[in-house]
């Protein structure tokens, strides 16, 4: 694999990001949703760029010492190469520089690959949100990762 670069998401990345979002999620965010989110000062969205193309992305909303991870996806043919781990590690590093010491996310209970990744990065399950997801309907596991302030 060539050199992977992690950087802040820009509007010019959205065609790639939306394509990955649509291949990954049954209810994907729209281009407009990403555009609006990028305009907010309290968000942090990153992309992984590989050979001039976007290989994955992740993002969160920052609120005081907490961050809610809202989106995380890697292009299907590039999964399993550590791109998601690199994205999340950098997201949490930059977020901590901005004062976030607790991270939360929801993940489908059937998504064992994602759950394993999150656990390996220090996330712990704090409960279940019944029927959180649609298409198909499924519970979400609520996960948190905390650091000392």
mmCIF file of the C-alpha atoms, coordinates in Angstrom:
data_MODEL
# 
_entry.id   MODEL 
# 
loop_
_atom_site.group_PDB 
_atom_site.id 
_atom_site.type_symbol 
_atom_site.label_atom_id 
_atom_site.label_alt_id 
_atom_site.label_comp_id 
_atom_site.label_asym_id 
_atom_site.label_entity_id 
_atom_site.label_seq_id 
_atom_site.pdbx_PDB_ins_code 
_atom_site.Cartn_x 
_atom_site.Cartn_y 
_atom_site.Cartn_z 
_atom_site.occupancy 
_atom_site.B_iso_or_equiv 
_atom_site.pdbx_formal_charge 
_atom_site.auth_seq_id 
_atom_site.auth_comp_id 
_atom_site.auth_asym_id 
_atom_site.auth_atom_id 
_atom_site.pdbx_PDB_model_num 
ATOM 1   C CA . UNK A 1 1   ? 0.000   0.000  0.000  1.00 0.00 ? 1   UNK A CA 1 
ATOM 2   C CA . UNK A 1 2   ? 1.264   3.495  -0.816 1.00 0.00 ? 2   UNK A CA 1 
ATOM 3   C CA . UNK A 1 3   ? 1.697   6.262  1.730  1.00 0.00 ? 3   UNK A CA 1 
ATOM 4   C CA . UNK A 1 4   ? -1.512  7.065  3.584  1.00 0.00 ? 4   UNK A CA 1 
ATOM 5   C CA . UNK A 1 5   ? -2.094  10.710 4.499  1.00 0.00 ? 5   UNK A CA 1 
ATOM 6   C CA . UNK A 1 6   ? -4.618  11.713 7.182  1.00 0.00 ? 6   UNK A CA 1 
ATOM 7   C CA . UNK A 1 7   ? -5.874  15.294 6.906  1.00 0.00 ? 7   UNK A CA 1 
ATOM 8   C CA . UNK A 1 8   ? -8.916  17.466 7.525  1.00 0.00 ? 8   UNK A CA 1 
ATOM 9   C CA . UNK A 1 9   ? -11.854 16.865 5.209  1.00 0.00 ? 9   UNK A CA 1 
ATOM 10  C CA . UNK A 1 10  ? -12.437 19.563 2.588  1.00 0.00 ? 10  UNK A CA 1 
ATOM 11  C CA . UNK A 1 11  ? -15.445 20.257 0.400  1.00 0.00 ? 11  UNK A CA 1 
ATOM 12  C CA . UNK A 1 12  ? -13.483 18.955 -2.611 1.00 0.00 ? 12  UNK A CA 1 
ATOM 13  C CA . UNK A 1 13  ? -13.398 15.511 -0.944 1.00 0.00 ? 13  UNK A CA 1 
ATOM 14  C CA . UNK A 1 14  ? -17.172 15.142 -0.788 1.00 0.00 ? 14  UNK A CA 1 
ATOM 15  C CA . UNK A 1 15  ? -17.680 13.199 -4.034 1.00 0.00 ? 15  UNK A CA 1 
ATOM 16  C CA . UNK A 1 16  ? -15.339 10.481 -2.717 1.00 0.00 ? 16  UNK A CA 1 
ATOM 17  C CA . UNK A 1 17  ? -16.746 10.680 0.811  1.00 0.00 ? 17  UNK A CA 1 
ATOM 18  C CA . UNK A 1 18  ? -20.358 10.409 -0.369 1.00 0.00 ? 18  UNK A CA 1 
ATOM 19  C CA . UNK A 1 19  ? -19.518 7.412  -2.572 1.00 0.00 ? 19  UNK A CA 1 
ATOM 20  C CA . UNK A 1 20  ? -17.989 5.598  0.429  1.00 0.00 ? 20  UNK A CA 1 
ATOM 21  C CA . UNK A 1 21  ? -20.908 6.665  2.635  1.00 0.00 ? 21  UNK A CA 1 
ATOM 22  C CA . UNK A 1 22  ? -23.416 5.240  0.129  1.00 0.00 ? 22  UNK A CA 1 
ATOM 23  C CA . UNK A 1 23  ? -21.572 1.923  -0.273 1.00 0.00 ? 23  UNK A CA 1 
ATOM 24  C CA . UNK A 1 24  ? -21.297 1.537  3.507  1.00 0.00 ? 24  UNK A CA 1 
ATOM 25  C CA . UNK A 1 25  ? -24.562 2.691  5.066  1.00 0.00 ? 25  UNK A CA 1 
ATOM 26  C CA . UNK A 1 26  ? -28.203 1.869  4.376  1.00 0.00 ? 26  UNK A CA 1 
ATOM 27  C CA . UNK A 1 27  ? -29.196 5.429  5.342  1.00 0.00 ? 27  UNK A CA 1 
ATOM 28  C CA . UNK A 1 28  ? -26.235 7.524  4.161  1.00 0.00 ? 28  UNK A CA 1 
ATOM 29  C CA . UNK A 1 29  ? -25.678 11.178 4.912  1.00 0.00 ? 29  UNK A CA 1 
ATOM 30  C CA . UNK A 1 30  ? -26.336 13.453 1.940  1.00 0.00 ? 30  UNK A CA 1 
ATOM 31  C CA . UNK A 1 31  ? -23.725 15.685 0.351  1.00 0.00 ? 31  UNK A CA 1 
ATOM 32  C CA . UNK A 1 32  ? -25.624 18.651 1.819  1.00 0.00 ? 32  UNK A CA 1 
ATOM 33  C CA . UNK A 1 33  ? -25.362 17.153 5.330  1.00 0.00 ? 33  UNK A CA 1 
ATOM 34  C CA . UNK A 1 34  ? -21.584 16.841 4.961  1.00 0.00 ? 34  UNK A CA 1 
ATOM 35  C CA . UNK A 1 35  ? -21.330 20.388 3.555  1.00 0.00 ? 35  UNK A CA 1 
ATOM 36  C CA . UNK A 1 36  ? -23.292 21.821 6.476  1.00 0.00 ? 36  UNK A CA 1 
ATOM 37  C CA . UNK A 1 37  ? -21.279 19.833 8.982  1.00 0.00 ? 37  UNK A CA 1 
ATOM 38  C CA . UNK A 1 38  ? -17.980 21.058 7.544  1.00 0.00 ? 38  UNK A CA 1 
ATOM 39  C CA . UNK A 1 39  ? -19.129 24.650 8.044  1.00 0.00 ? 39  UNK A CA 1 
ATOM 40  C CA . UNK A 1 40  ? -19.565 24.228 11.820 1.00 0.00 ? 40  UNK A CA 1 
ATOM 41  C CA . UNK A 1 41  ? -16.739 25.286 14.120 1.00 0.00 ? 41  UNK A CA 1 
ATOM 42  C CA . UNK A 1 42  ? -17.493 22.478 16.600 1.00 0.00 ? 42  UNK A CA 1 
ATOM 43  C CA . UNK A 1 43  ? -16.858 19.604 14.171 1.00 0.00 ? 43  UNK A CA 1 
ATOM 44  C CA . UNK A 1 44  ? -13.747 17.664 13.284 1.00 0.00 ? 44  UNK A CA 1 
ATOM 45  C CA . UNK A 1 45  ? -13.840 15.551 10.114 1.00 0.00 ? 45  UNK A CA 1 
ATOM 46  C CA . UNK A 1 46  ? -10.801 13.791 8.685  1.00 0.00 ? 46  UNK A CA 1 
ATOM 47  C CA . UNK A 1 47  ? -10.068 11.838 5.512  1.00 0.00 ? 47  UNK A CA 1 
ATOM 48  C CA . UNK A 1 48  ? -7.490  9.200  4.695  1.00 0.00 ? 48  UNK A CA 1 
ATOM 49  C CA . UNK A 1 49  ? -5.976  9.920  1.291  1.00 0.00 ? 49  UNK A CA 1 
ATOM 50  C CA . UNK A 1 50  ? -4.225  7.170  -0.643 1.00 0.00 ? 50  UNK A CA 1 
ATOM 51  C CA . UNK A 1 51  ? -2.754  7.786  -4.116 1.00 0.00 ? 51  UNK A CA 1 
ATOM 52  C CA . UNK A 1 52  ? -4.788  10.975 -4.524 1.00 0.00 ? 52  UNK A CA 1 
ATOM 53  C CA . UNK A 1 53  ? -8.087  9.294  -3.657 1.00 0.00 ? 53  UNK A CA 1 
ATOM 54  C CA . UNK A 1 54  ? -10.101 9.230  -0.461 1.00 0.00 ? 54  UNK A CA 1 
ATOM 55  C CA . UNK A 1 55  ? -9.856  5.787  1.142  1.00 0.00 ? 55  UNK A CA 1 
ATOM 56  C CA . UNK A 1 56  ? -11.912 6.558  4.254  1.00 0.00 ? 56  UNK A CA 1 
ATOM 57  C CA . UNK A 1 57  ? -13.141 9.230  6.608  1.00 0.00 ? 57  UNK A CA 1 
ATOM 58  C CA . UNK A 1 58  ? -14.373 9.844  10.113 1.00 0.00 ? 58  UNK A CA 1 
ATOM 59  C CA . UNK A 1 59  ? -15.770 12.736 12.038 1.00 0.00 ? 59  UNK A CA 1 
ATOM 60  C CA . UNK A 1 60  ? -17.117 13.972 15.318 1.00 0.00 ? 60  UNK A CA 1 
ATOM 61  C CA . UNK A 1 61  ? -18.983 16.785 17.005 1.00 0.00 ? 61  UNK A CA 1 
ATOM 62  C CA . UNK A 1 62  ? -17.005 18.429 19.796 1.00 0.00 ? 62  UNK A CA 1 
ATOM 63  C CA . UNK A 1 63  ? -18.786 19.743 22.896 1.00 0.00 ? 63  UNK A CA 1 
ATOM 64  C CA . UNK A 1 64  ? -16.588 20.903 25.763 1.00 0.00 ? 64  UNK A CA 1 
ATOM 65  C CA . UNK A 1 65  ? -14.678 17.798 26.956 1.00 0.00 ? 65  UNK A CA 1 
ATOM 66  C CA . UNK A 1 66  ? -16.776 15.318 24.945 1.00 0.00 ? 66  UNK A CA 1 
ATOM 67  C CA . UNK A 1 67  ? -16.851 14.255 21.319 1.00 0.00 ? 67  UNK A CA 1 
ATOM 68  C CA . UNK A 1 68  ? -19.558 12.262 19.559 1.00 0.00 ? 68  UNK A CA 1 
ATOM 69  C CA . UNK A 1 69  ? -18.155 10.254 16.666 1.00 0.00 ? 69  UNK A CA 1 
ATOM 70  C CA . UNK A 1 70  ? -20.843 10.444 13.998 1.00 0.00 ? 70  UNK A CA 1 
ATOM 71  C CA . UNK A 1 71  ? -19.299 8.911  10.881 1.00 0.00 ? 71  UNK A CA 1 
ATOM 72  C CA . UNK A 1 72  ? -16.603 6.339  10.224 1.00 0.00 ? 72  UNK A CA 1 
ATOM 73  C CA . UNK A 1 73  ? -16.133 4.413  6.986  1.00 0.00 ? 73  UNK A CA 1 
ATOM 74  C CA . UNK A 1 74  ? -13.410 2.937  4.814  1.00 0.00 ? 74  UNK A CA 1 
ATOM 75  C CA . UNK A 1 75  ? -13.779 2.027  1.149  1.00 0.00 ? 75  UNK A CA 1 
ATOM 76  C CA . UNK A 1 76  ? -14.841 -1.631 1.070  1.00 0.00 ? 76  UNK A CA 1 
ATOM 77  C CA . UNK A 1 77  ? -11.860 -2.982 -0.877 1.00 0.00 ? 77  UNK A CA 1 
ATOM 78  C CA . UNK A 1 78  ? -9.410  -1.236 1.482  1.00 0.00 ? 78  UNK A CA 1 
ATOM 79  C CA . UNK A 1 79  ? -10.817 -2.518 4.770  1.00 0.00 ? 79  UNK A CA 1 
ATOM 80  C CA . UNK A 1 80  ? -8.548  -4.590 6.962  1.00 0.00 ? 80  UNK A CA 1 
ATOM 81  C CA . UNK A 1 81  ? -5.403  -2.547 6.238  1.00 0.00 ? 81  UNK A CA 1 
ATOM 82  C CA . UNK A 1 82  ? -5.459  -0.345 9.345  1.00 0.00 ? 82  UNK A CA 1 
ATOM 83  C CA . UNK A 1 83  ? -6.970  2.742  7.687  1.00 0.00 ? 83  UNK A CA 1 
ATOM 84  C CA . UNK A 1 84  ? -9.857  2.948  10.162 1.00 0.00 ? 84  UNK A CA 1 
ATOM 85  C CA . UNK A 1 85  ? -7.472  2.599  13.103 1.00 0.00 ? 85  UNK A CA 1 
ATOM 86  C CA . UNK A 1 86  ? -5.252  5.383  11.744 1.00 0.00 ? 86  UNK A CA 1 
ATOM 87  C CA . UNK A 1 87  ? -8.261  7.652  11.166 1.00 0.00 ? 87  UNK A CA 1 
ATOM 88  C CA . UNK A 1 88  ? -9.709  7.151  14.640 1.00 0.00 ? 88  UNK A CA 1 
ATOM 89  C CA . UNK A 1 89  ? -6.332  7.488  16.344 1.00 0.00 ? 89  UNK A CA 1 
ATOM 90  C CA . UNK A 1 90  ? -5.720  10.810 14.600 1.00 0.00 ? 90  UNK A CA 1 
ATOM 91  C CA . UNK A 1 91  ? -9.298  11.992 15.238 1.00 0.00 ? 91  UNK A CA 1 
ATOM 92  C CA . UNK A 1 92  ? -8.865  11.391 18.963 1.00 0.00 ? 92  UNK A CA 1 
ATOM 93  C CA . UNK A 1 93  ? -5.369  12.942 19.005 1.00 0.00 ? 93  UNK A CA 1 
ATOM 94  C CA . UNK A 1 94  ? -6.560  16.164 17.332 1.00 0.00 ? 94  UNK A CA 1 
ATOM 95  C CA . UNK A 1 95  ? -9.755  16.173 19.405 1.00 0.00 ? 95  UNK A CA 1 
ATOM 96  C CA . UNK A 1 96  ? -7.738  15.903 22.617 1.00 0.00 ? 96  UNK A CA 1 
ATOM 97  C CA . UNK A 1 97  ? -5.660  18.896 21.496 1.00 0.00 ? 97  UNK A CA 1 
ATOM 98  C CA . UNK A 1 98  ? -8.975  20.761 21.265 1.00 0.00 ? 98  UNK A CA 1 
ATOM 99  C CA . UNK A 1 99  ? -10.010 19.670 24.765 1.00 0.00 ? 99  UNK A CA 1 
ATOM 100 C CA . UNK A 1 100 ? -12.050 16.482 24.190 1.00 0.00 ? 100 UNK A CA 1 
ATOM 101 C CA . UNK A 1 101 ? -11.240 13.787 26.745 1.00 0.00 ? 101 UNK A CA 1 
ATOM 102 C CA . UNK A 1 102 ? -14.279 11.541 26.283 1.00 0.00 ? 102 UNK A CA 1 
ATOM 103 C CA . UNK A 1 103 ? -15.497 10.010 23.020 1.00 0.00 ? 103 UNK A CA 1 
ATOM 104 C CA . UNK A 1 104 ? -18.769 8.249  22.364 1.00 0.00 ? 104 UNK A CA 1 
ATOM 105 C CA . UNK A 1 105 ? -20.287 6.456  19.386 1.00 0.00 ? 105 UNK A CA 1 
ATOM 106 C CA . UNK A 1 106 ? -23.021 4.022  18.412 1.00 0.00 ? 106 UNK A CA 1 
ATOM 107 C CA . UNK A 1 107 ? -22.347 0.905  16.384 1.00 0.00 ? 107 UNK A CA 1 
ATOM 108 C CA . UNK A 1 108 ? -24.626 -1.822 15.079 1.00 0.00 ? 108 UNK A CA 1 
ATOM 109 C CA . UNK A 1 109 ? -24.490 -4.788 17.467 1.00 0.00 ? 109 UNK A CA 1 
ATOM 110 C CA . UNK A 1 110 ? -23.865 -7.060 14.455 1.00 0.00 ? 110 UNK A CA 1 
ATOM 111 C CA . UNK A 1 111 ? -20.813 -5.074 13.278 1.00 0.00 ? 111 UNK A CA 1 
ATOM 112 C CA . UNK A 1 112 ? -18.230 -7.182 15.074 1.00 0.00 ? 112 UNK A CA 1 
ATOM 113 C CA . UNK A 1 113 ? -15.287 -5.867 13.020 1.00 0.00 ? 113 UNK A CA 1 
ATOM 114 C CA . UNK A 1 114 ? -16.050 -2.286 14.078 1.00 0.00 ? 114 UNK A CA 1 
ATOM 115 C CA . UNK A 1 115 ? -16.704 -3.279 17.697 1.00 0.00 ? 115 UNK A CA 1 
ATOM 116 C CA . UNK A 1 116 ? -13.359 -5.098 17.796 1.00 0.00 ? 116 UNK A CA 1 
ATOM 117 C CA . UNK A 1 117 ? -11.580 -2.020 16.388 1.00 0.00 ? 117 UNK A CA 1 
ATOM 118 C CA . UNK A 1 118 ? -13.235 0.301  18.912 1.00 0.00 ? 118 UNK A CA 1 
ATOM 119 C CA . UNK A 1 119 ? -12.435 -2.034 21.817 1.00 0.00 ? 119 UNK A CA 1 
ATOM 120 C CA . UNK A 1 120 ? -8.809  -2.267 20.704 1.00 0.00 ? 120 UNK A CA 1 
ATOM 121 C CA . UNK A 1 121 ? -8.669  1.545  20.903 1.00 0.00 ? 121 UNK A CA 1 
ATOM 122 C CA . UNK A 1 122 ? -9.999  1.576  24.464 1.00 0.00 ? 122 UNK A CA 1 
ATOM 123 C CA . UNK A 1 123 ? -13.739 1.971  23.883 1.00 0.00 ? 123 UNK A CA 1 
ATOM 124 C CA . UNK A 1 124 ? -16.032 0.132  26.294 1.00 0.00 ? 124 UNK A CA 1 
ATOM 125 C CA . UNK A 1 125 ? -19.696 -0.773 25.903 1.00 0.00 ? 125 UNK A CA 1 
ATOM 126 C CA . UNK A 1 126 ? -22.010 1.288  28.110 1.00 0.00 ? 126 UNK A CA 1 
ATOM 127 C CA . UNK A 1 127 ? -25.348 -0.112 26.969 1.00 0.00 ? 127 UNK A CA 1 
ATOM 128 C CA . UNK A 1 128 ? -27.716 -0.716 24.088 1.00 0.00 ? 128 UNK A CA 1 
ATOM 129 C CA . UNK A 1 129 ? -30.049 1.632  22.214 1.00 0.00 ? 129 UNK A CA 1 
ATOM 130 C CA . UNK A 1 130 ? -33.013 -0.521 21.146 1.00 0.00 ? 130 UNK A CA 1 
ATOM 131 C CA . UNK A 1 131 ? -33.974 -0.282 17.457 1.00 0.00 ? 131 UNK A CA 1 
ATOM 132 C CA . UNK A 1 132 ? -31.565 2.633  16.911 1.00 0.00 ? 132 UNK A CA 1 
ATOM 133 C CA . UNK A 1 133 ? -30.875 1.710  13.294 1.00 0.00 ? 133 UNK A CA 1 
ATOM 134 C CA . UNK A 1 134 ? -33.326 1.339  10.428 1.00 0.00 ? 134 UNK A CA 1 
ATOM 135 C CA . UNK A 1 135 ? -32.942 -0.511 7.116  1.00 0.00 ? 135 UNK A CA 1 
ATOM 136 C CA . UNK A 1 136 ? -32.567 -3.038 8.676  1.00 0.00 ? 136 UNK A CA 1 
ATOM 137 C CA . UNK A 1 137 ? -33.873 -2.324 12.149 1.00 0.00 ? 137 UNK A CA 1 
ATOM 138 C CA . UNK A 1 138 ? -31.194 -3.167 14.686 1.00 0.00 ? 138 UNK A CA 1 
ATOM 139 C CA . UNK A 1 139 ? -29.945 -2.238 18.142 1.00 0.00 ? 139 UNK A CA 1 
ATOM 140 C CA . UNK A 1 140 ? -26.894 -0.047 18.630 1.00 0.00 ? 140 UNK A CA 1 
ATOM 141 C CA . UNK A 1 141 ? -24.156 -0.593 21.157 1.00 0.00 ? 141 UNK A CA 1 
ATOM 142 C CA . UNK A 1 142 ? -23.208 2.650  22.933 1.00 0.00 ? 142 UNK A CA 1 
ATOM 143 C CA . UNK A 1 143 ? -19.453 2.853  23.448 1.00 0.00 ? 143 UNK A CA 1 
ATOM 144 C CA . UNK A 1 144 ? -17.265 5.341  25.328 1.00 0.00 ? 144 UNK A CA 1 
ATOM 145 C CA . UNK A 1 145 ? -13.518 6.063  25.578 1.00 0.00 ? 145 UNK A CA 1 
ATOM 146 C CA . UNK A 1 146 ? -12.264 8.312  28.407 1.00 0.00 ? 146 UNK A CA 1 
ATOM 147 C CA . UNK A 1 147 ? -8.898  9.883  29.217 1.00 0.00 ? 147 UNK A CA 1 
ATOM 148 C CA . UNK A 1 148 ? -7.804  11.771 32.295 1.00 0.00 ? 148 UNK A CA 1 
ATOM 149 C CA . UNK A 1 149 ? -8.191  15.514 31.733 1.00 0.00 ? 149 UNK A CA 1 
# 
